[in-house]
Amino acid sequence: MNGAKSLVLTLLDSGVDTCFANPGTSEMHFVAALDQTPGMHCVLGLQENVVTGMADGYYRIARKPACTLLHCGPGLANGLANLHNARRAHSGIINLVGDQATYHRPFDAPLTADTDGLARTVSAWVRTSTHACDVGRDAAAAMQAASSYPGRVATLILPSDTCWNEGGMVAQPLPVPASAPMDPAAVENAARVLRSSKNVLILLSGHGVLGNSQALAWRIGQATGAAIEADFMASHLTRGRGHMQLQRVPYNTDQAIEALSRFEHIILVNAKAPVGFFAYPGKPSTQYPPTAQLHVLSRPDQDAQLALGALVDALGAPESAIPDPGPRPIAAKGAPTPEGLAQTLAALMPEHSIVSDESISYGRGFYPQTHAAPAHDWLHLAGGAIGGGLPVATGAAIAAGGKRRVISLQADGSAMYTVQSLWTQAREKLPCTTIILNNGKYNILIGEYANVGAKPGATAMKMLDLGDPDLNWVKIANGMGVEAARASTMEELATLMAHSFRQDGPFLIELMV
């Protein structure tokens, strides 16, 4: 058995059954081993940032790691942006990165790179195999690291001779460490604050914004009068009917400072203290009042549901039903607006849909109109590196086995970063509906230009404009094998959305906004 075969068998025995790949020469023995060994679903991405983004979306829905297959240091570098997003989302991923054969590295061949150094910028665990007999053992350790709560990026670098040499040995799965233990003192402190103080905010993120945790947080809020909000960068929320009508801390620094100004205490549940996405001249980095006291109930590596449950018990918070959000809205009419899009989405989305939201500036007000939608999962761009929306949607659809409708709310500029995702959706026949919000510019950057106190002139505006020539998303999608159509009114959008939801494969709607 060669090292590559031991790698595949170890991964399968450890529960890894999906590989997102963009392989090269150094990985051909692994590709051959995949060909010879049944059980691994291999998904081709046409650029490495698509591959890593798909692995991120997969983990968020499947809650188990997939592996990626990347070609040497430059291939890993291509995928770093969405590995950055995955790290911020606490997604478990095993990166398998090919490298020069151990004896070939000293010759400094053209693709030789500091692969280890690149990997450490986004990985919680990095290892380079040195012998074929170590590959299986190292793969089991990578799976253990990636599965550690709440999910981590693990990178295993594989010199090509470790894969083609004989002597590979299949390793047994390693036990997955439990989450870091809950801190009883933190629970006691939070209970004290909630009993004795007013103007308290419970800020949720990570597993704290998923269904069971939401129900516990609601009981705490009802028993104590505390406000409850979600961190703006929360990567995955369960939403819609049956769930809390949560709002996120605003993105805009001024709005966030205003929204948080009344709070004297902030209890963090898998969340970080709110800070600005960027620094701005004359504005503070922190968004909460300087007099506010911060209290950590649970860190990201601790079980939020367990901590919230203990806090419910400490407070004696009784059962409390989450309020009904009211009737489901009807589809909007007239010219496209953010509110109309959100209303139409809530009116038409199938039960248990998955929304991948990279709408950027257009979509910051989508939440109020979608509380009364059917129960669904909403995935956000967790690390701010644009180009995550389409591949995250693709990976989420694969994790759901093609049985759930995935809806991408996608800004046009950032869609161009990973447009190749559409090709993978077509090849895999995934039930993905992509709504491209085509305003023909990097609208968020126009706002940011003003936020830093600059006045845009002709040169600046040209760099923020996506016209001349205009992007034709219907033709782009068709070229990737995806059916597509254009909508200029909410009525046209509703018709196309309903049509797309009846399709087995992907469909793209170019919404002219």
Short mmCIF file of C-alpha atoms in Angstrom, two decimals, residues 135-430:
data_model
loop_
_atom_site.label_atom_id
_atom_site.label_comp_id
_atom_site.label_asym_id
_atom_site.label_seq_id
_atom_site.Cartn_x
_atom_site.Cartn_y
_atom_site.Cartn_z
CA VAL A 135 0.63 9.61 6.19
CA GLY A 136 -2.27 7.62 7.69
CA ARG A 137 -1.30 8.62 11.23
CA ASP A 138 -1.05 12.27 10.20
CA ALA A 139 -4.42 12.15 8.43
CA ALA A 140 -6.12 10.79 11.57
CA ALA A 141 -4.52 13.59 13.60
CA ALA A 142 -5.72 16.17 11.06
CA MET A 143 -9.28 14.86 11.36
CA GLN A 144 -9.05 15.02 15.14
CA ALA A 145 -7.88 18.64 14.98
CA ALA A 146 -10.49 19.72 12.41
CA SER A 147 -13.31 18.12 14.43
CA SER A 148 -12.32 19.78 17.69
CA TYR A 149 -15.07 22.08 18.99
CA PRO A 150 -16.32 24.32 17.50
CA GLY A 151 -14.48 23.35 14.27
CA ARG A 152 -10.95 24.20 13.12
CA VAL A 153 -8.91 24.43 9.94
CA ALA A 154 -6.26 21.70 9.80
CA THR A 155 -3.66 21.53 7.02
CA LEU A 156 -1.67 18.42 6.13
CA ILE A 157 1.18 19.01 3.66
CA LEU A 158 2.07 15.95 1.60
CA PRO A 159 5.36 15.80 -0.32
CA SER A 160 4.62 13.74 -3.41
CA ASP A 161 7.00 10.89 -2.53
CA THR A 162 5.14 10.28 0.73
CA CYS A 163 2.11 9.47 -1.42
CA TRP A 164 3.72 7.32 -4.11
CA ASN A 165 6.12 5.36 -1.88
CA GLU A 166 5.08 2.00 -0.50
CA GLY A 167 4.75 1.45 3.23
CA GLY A 168 1.49 3.27 3.88
CA MET A 169 -0.47 2.19 6.94
CA VAL A 170 -4.14 2.87 7.67
CA ALA A 171 -4.59 4.61 11.03
CA GLN A 172 -7.51 4.18 13.39
CA PRO A 173 -9.75 7.21 14.03
CA LEU A 174 -8.66 9.31 16.99
CA PRO A 175 -11.09 10.47 19.69
CA VAL A 176 -12.44 13.97 19.21
CA PRO A 177 -11.75 16.23 22.21
CA ALA A 178 -14.78 17.57 24.02
CA SER A 179 -15.44 21.29 24.11
CA ALA A 180 -13.62 23.25 26.78
CA PRO A 181 -15.43 22.81 30.10
CA MET A 182 -18.05 25.30 31.15
CA ASP A 183 -16.99 27.75 33.85
CA PRO A 184 -19.43 27.66 36.81
CA ALA A 185 -18.05 30.98 38.05
CA ALA A 186 -18.94 32.59 34.70
CA VAL A 187 -22.50 31.26 35.01
CA GLU A 188 -22.76 32.54 38.59
CA ASN A 189 -21.45 35.96 37.57
CA ALA A 190 -23.87 36.25 34.63
CA ALA A 191 -26.78 35.29 36.88
CA ARG A 192 -25.72 37.95 39.40
CA VAL A 193 -25.54 40.62 36.69
CA LEU A 194 -28.93 39.67 35.28
CA ARG A 195 -30.57 39.71 38.73
CA SER A 196 -29.09 43.01 39.91
CA SER A 197 -28.62 45.18 36.83
CA LYS A 198 -30.67 46.93 34.20
CA ASN A 199 -29.72 47.63 30.61
CA VAL A 200 -28.09 44.24 30.06
CA LEU A 201 -27.41 42.83 26.59
CA ILE A 202 -26.90 39.13 25.90
CA LEU A 203 -24.80 38.97 22.72
CA LEU A 204 -24.95 35.64 20.88
CA SER A 205 -22.62 34.15 18.29
CA GLY A 206 -21.29 30.74 17.24
CA HIS A 207 -23.49 27.94 18.52
CA GLY A 208 -25.31 30.52 20.62
CA VAL A 209 -27.43 31.57 17.62
CA LEU A 210 -28.56 28.05 16.71
CA GLY A 211 -32.01 26.76 17.56
CA ASN A 212 -31.76 25.21 21.04
CA SER A 213 -29.48 27.97 22.30
CA GLN A 214 -31.91 30.60 21.04
CA ALA A 215 -34.75 29.00 23.00
CA LEU A 216 -32.67 29.10 26.19
CA ALA A 217 -31.58 32.70 25.61
CA TRP A 218 -35.21 33.70 25.08
CA ARG A 219 -36.17 32.21 28.46
CA ILE A 220 -33.35 34.17 30.11
CA GLY A 221 -34.40 37.39 28.42
CA GLN A 222 -38.05 36.95 29.39
CA ALA A 223 -37.16 36.19 33.00
CA THR A 224 -34.74 39.09 33.45
CA GLY A 225 -35.68 41.77 30.91
CA ALA A 226 -32.29 41.53 29.22
CA ALA A 227 -32.04 42.39 25.53
CA ILE A 228 -30.73 39.74 23.13
CA GLU A 229 -28.90 40.37 19.87
CA ALA A 230 -26.64 38.46 17.50
CA ASP A 231 -23.08 39.40 16.68
CA PHE A 232 -22.90 41.00 13.21
CA MET A 233 -20.32 38.39 12.15
CA ALA A 234 -22.30 35.35 13.33
CA SER A 235 -21.73 32.83 10.56
CA HIS A 236 -24.83 30.62 10.80
CA LEU A 237 -28.21 31.44 12.29
CA THR A 238 -31.36 29.36 12.47
CA ARG A 239 -34.16 31.74 11.56
CA GLY A 240 -37.79 31.98 10.49
CA ARG A 241 -40.94 30.66 12.10
CA GLY A 242 -40.25 28.92 15.41
CA HIS A 243 -37.08 30.90 16.08
CA MET A 244 -36.27 34.20 17.77
CA GLN A 245 -36.71 37.41 15.82
CA LEU A 246 -33.05 38.20 16.39
CA GLN A 247 -31.37 41.31 15.07
CA ARG A 248 -27.63 41.67 14.52
CA VAL A 249 -25.49 44.49 15.84
CA PRO A 250 -25.36 46.94 12.89
CA TYR A 251 -22.37 46.95 10.55
CA ASN A 252 -22.18 50.73 10.37
CA THR A 253 -20.04 52.04 13.24
CA ASP A 254 -22.25 55.04 14.01
CA GLN A 255 -25.38 52.91 13.97
CA ALA A 256 -23.75 50.23 16.13
CA ILE A 257 -22.58 52.80 18.71
CA GLU A 258 -26.10 54.21 18.85
CA ALA A 259 -27.70 50.76 19.16
CA LEU A 260 -25.37 49.71 21.99
CA SER A 261 -25.25 53.05 23.81
CA ARG A 262 -27.85 52.16 26.45
CA PHE A 263 -26.20 48.98 27.69
CA GLU A 264 -24.30 48.96 30.98
CA HIS A 265 -23.46 45.24 30.88
CA ILE A 266 -22.85 42.92 27.90
CA ILE A 267 -22.84 39.16 28.43
CA LEU A 268 -20.88 37.42 25.68
CA VAL A 269 -22.07 34.00 24.55
CA ASN A 270 -19.50 32.60 22.09
CA ALA A 271 -19.16 36.20 20.93
CA LYS A 272 -16.44 38.82 20.92
CA ALA A 273 -16.98 42.34 22.20
CA PRO A 274 -18.34 44.44 19.30
CA VAL A 275 -15.67 46.38 17.41
CA GLY A 276 -15.75 48.27 14.14
CA PHE A 277 -15.12 46.35 10.96
CA PHE A 278 -12.56 49.04 10.09
CA ALA A 279 -11.01 52.04 11.79
CA TYR A 280 -12.30 55.47 10.78
CA PRO A 281 -10.77 58.88 11.47
CA GLY A 282 -12.08 60.35 14.71
CA LYS A 283 -14.18 57.29 15.65
CA PRO A 284 -13.53 54.69 18.36
CA SER A 285 -12.58 51.11 17.50
CA THR A 286 -15.02 49.67 20.04
CA GLN A 287 -18.75 50.04 19.46
CA TYR A 288 -19.97 49.56 23.03
CA PRO A 289 -19.92 52.33 25.66
CA PRO A 290 -16.55 52.75 27.42
CA THR A 291 -18.39 52.42 30.75
CA ALA A 292 -20.04 49.12 29.84
CA GLN A 293 -18.85 46.01 31.66
CA LEU A 294 -18.16 42.88 29.62
CA HIS A 295 -18.92 39.41 31.02
CA VAL A 296 -17.93 36.18 29.25
CA LEU A 297 -20.49 33.42 29.75
CA SER A 298 -18.87 31.14 27.15
CA ARG A 299 -15.87 31.44 24.86
CA PRO A 300 -16.07 30.18 21.25
CA ASP A 301 -14.40 26.90 22.33
CA GLN A 302 -17.02 26.32 25.04
CA ASP A 303 -20.50 24.86 24.55
CA ALA A 304 -22.92 27.79 24.36
CA GLN A 305 -26.01 25.63 24.78
CA LEU A 306 -24.58 24.04 27.91
CA ALA A 307 -23.69 27.44 29.36
CA LEU A 308 -27.09 28.95 28.55
CA GLY A 309 -28.81 25.89 30.04
CA ALA A 310 -26.83 26.30 33.26
CA LEU A 311 -27.75 30.00 33.34
CA VAL A 312 -31.44 29.12 32.90
CA ASP A 313 -31.16 26.79 35.88
CA ALA A 314 -29.28 29.37 37.97
CA LEU A 315 -31.99 31.94 37.33
CA GLY A 316 -34.89 29.54 37.56
CA ALA A 317 -36.07 30.94 34.24
CA PRO A 318 -39.40 29.32 33.36
CA GLU A 319 -40.39 27.91 30.00
CA SER A 320 -41.43 30.66 27.59
CA ALA A 321 -42.70 30.22 24.07
CA ILE A 322 -41.03 32.23 21.34
CA PRO A 323 -43.68 34.59 19.90
CA ASP A 324 -45.22 33.90 16.52
CA PRO A 325 -43.86 36.39 13.95
CA GLY A 326 -47.26 36.88 12.33
CA PRO A 327 -48.57 35.92 8.90
CA ARG A 328 -46.23 35.04 6.10
CA PRO A 329 -45.80 38.07 3.81
CA ILE A 330 -46.89 38.19 0.19
CA ALA A 331 -44.49 38.87 -2.66
CA ALA A 332 -43.67 42.54 -3.20
CA LYS A 333 -44.51 44.51 -6.33
CA GLY A 334 -42.93 47.37 -8.22
CA ALA A 335 -39.32 48.42 -8.52
CA PRO A 336 -36.67 46.35 -6.73
CA THR A 337 -35.79 47.43 -3.19
CA PRO A 338 -33.95 45.62 -0.40
CA GLU A 339 -37.17 45.42 1.61
CA GLY A 340 -39.11 44.11 -1.39
CA LEU A 341 -36.51 41.43 -2.08
CA ALA A 342 -36.57 40.27 1.54
CA GLN A 343 -40.38 40.27 1.55
CA THR A 344 -40.53 38.26 -1.66
CA LEU A 345 -37.96 35.81 -0.37
CA ALA A 346 -39.99 35.26 2.80
CA ALA A 347 -43.15 34.81 0.75
CA LEU A 348 -41.77 32.18 -1.61
CA MET A 349 -38.83 30.30 -0.07
CA PRO A 350 -39.42 26.59 0.49
CA GLU A 351 -39.44 25.13 4.01
CA HIS A 352 -35.95 24.48 5.41
CA SER A 353 -34.17 26.50 2.76
CA ILE A 354 -30.57 27.58 3.23
CA VAL A 355 -29.72 31.21 2.50
CA SER A 356 -26.13 32.13 1.65
CA ASP A 357 -25.94 35.88 2.09
CA GLU A 358 -23.20 37.90 0.43
CA SER A 359 -25.49 40.76 -0.46
CA ILE A 360 -23.02 43.18 1.18
CA SER A 361 -24.50 46.68 1.56
CA TYR A 362 -27.79 45.88 -0.21
CA GLY A 363 -28.82 43.25 2.32
CA ARG A 364 -28.24 44.75 5.74
CA GLY A 365 -31.97 45.22 6.27
CA PHE A 366 -33.14 41.77 5.13
CA TYR A 367 -33.87 40.43 8.62
CA PRO A 368 -37.08 42.29 9.64
CA GLN A 369 -38.99 41.15 6.54
CA THR A 370 -37.91 37.50 6.83
CA HIS A 371 -38.83 36.64 10.44
CA ALA A 372 -42.16 35.21 9.25
CA ALA A 373 -40.57 33.05 6.55
CA PRO A 374 -40.58 29.27 6.98
CA ALA A 375 -37.83 27.90 9.20
CA HIS A 376 -34.48 28.17 7.44
CA ASP A 377 -30.71 28.47 7.92
CA TRP A 378 -29.00 31.77 7.11
CA LEU A 379 -25.25 31.75 6.37
CA HIS A 380 -23.18 34.94 6.55
CA LEU A 381 -19.74 35.96 5.32
CA ALA A 382 -17.94 35.45 8.62
CA GLY A 383 -14.50 36.82 7.86
CA GLY A 384 -15.27 39.70 5.52
CA ALA A 385 -13.14 38.37 2.63
CA ILE A 386 -15.53 38.74 -0.30
CA GLY A 387 -16.04 35.84 -2.66
CA GLY A 388 -17.48 33.46 -0.07
CA GLY A 389 -21.18 33.51 -0.93
CA LEU A 390 -21.32 31.31 -4.04
CA PRO A 391 -18.93 28.57 -2.90
CA VAL A 392 -20.46 28.46 0.59
CA ALA A 393 -23.86 27.95 -1.06
CA THR A 394 -22.43 25.18 -3.23
CA GLY A 395 -20.86 23.34 -0.31
CA ALA A 396 -24.03 23.74 1.77
CA ALA A 397 -26.12 22.20 -1.02
CA ILE A 398 -23.76 19.22 -1.17
CA ALA A 399 -23.90 18.82 2.62
CA ALA A 400 -27.71 18.78 2.42
CA GLY A 401 -27.57 15.98 -0.14
CA GLY A 402 -29.38 18.06 -2.74
CA LYS A 403 -32.57 17.86 -0.65
CA ARG A 404 -32.78 21.49 0.47
CA ARG A 405 -33.12 24.60 -1.68
CA VAL A 406 -30.11 26.88 -1.33
CA ILE A 407 -30.66 30.56 -2.15
CA SER A 408 -27.70 32.87 -2.76
CA LEU A 409 -28.26 36.58 -2.19
CA GLN A 410 -25.19 37.72 -4.04
CA ALA A 411 -23.66 41.13 -4.79
CA ASP A 412 -22.41 41.34 -8.36
CA GLY A 413 -18.87 42.55 -7.63
CA SER A 414 -18.02 39.87 -5.08
CA ALA A 415 -19.65 37.17 -7.22
CA MET A 416 -16.91 37.68 -9.81
CA TYR A 417 -14.31 36.54 -7.28
CA THR A 418 -15.60 32.95 -7.30
CA VAL A 419 -17.93 32.83 -10.31
CA GLN A 420 -16.59 29.35 -11.13
CA SER A 421 -18.88 28.04 -8.37
CA LEU A 422 -21.73 28.13 -10.89
CA TRP A 423 -19.95 25.51 -13.00
CA THR A 424 -19.70 23.15 -10.02
CA GLN A 425 -23.38 23.71 -9.25
CA ALA A 426 -24.23 22.71 -12.82
CA ARG A 427 -21.95 19.66 -12.81
CA GLU A 428 -23.34 18.44 -9.47
CA LYS A 429 -26.95 19.34 -10.46
CA LEU A 430 -27.46 21.21 -7.21
#
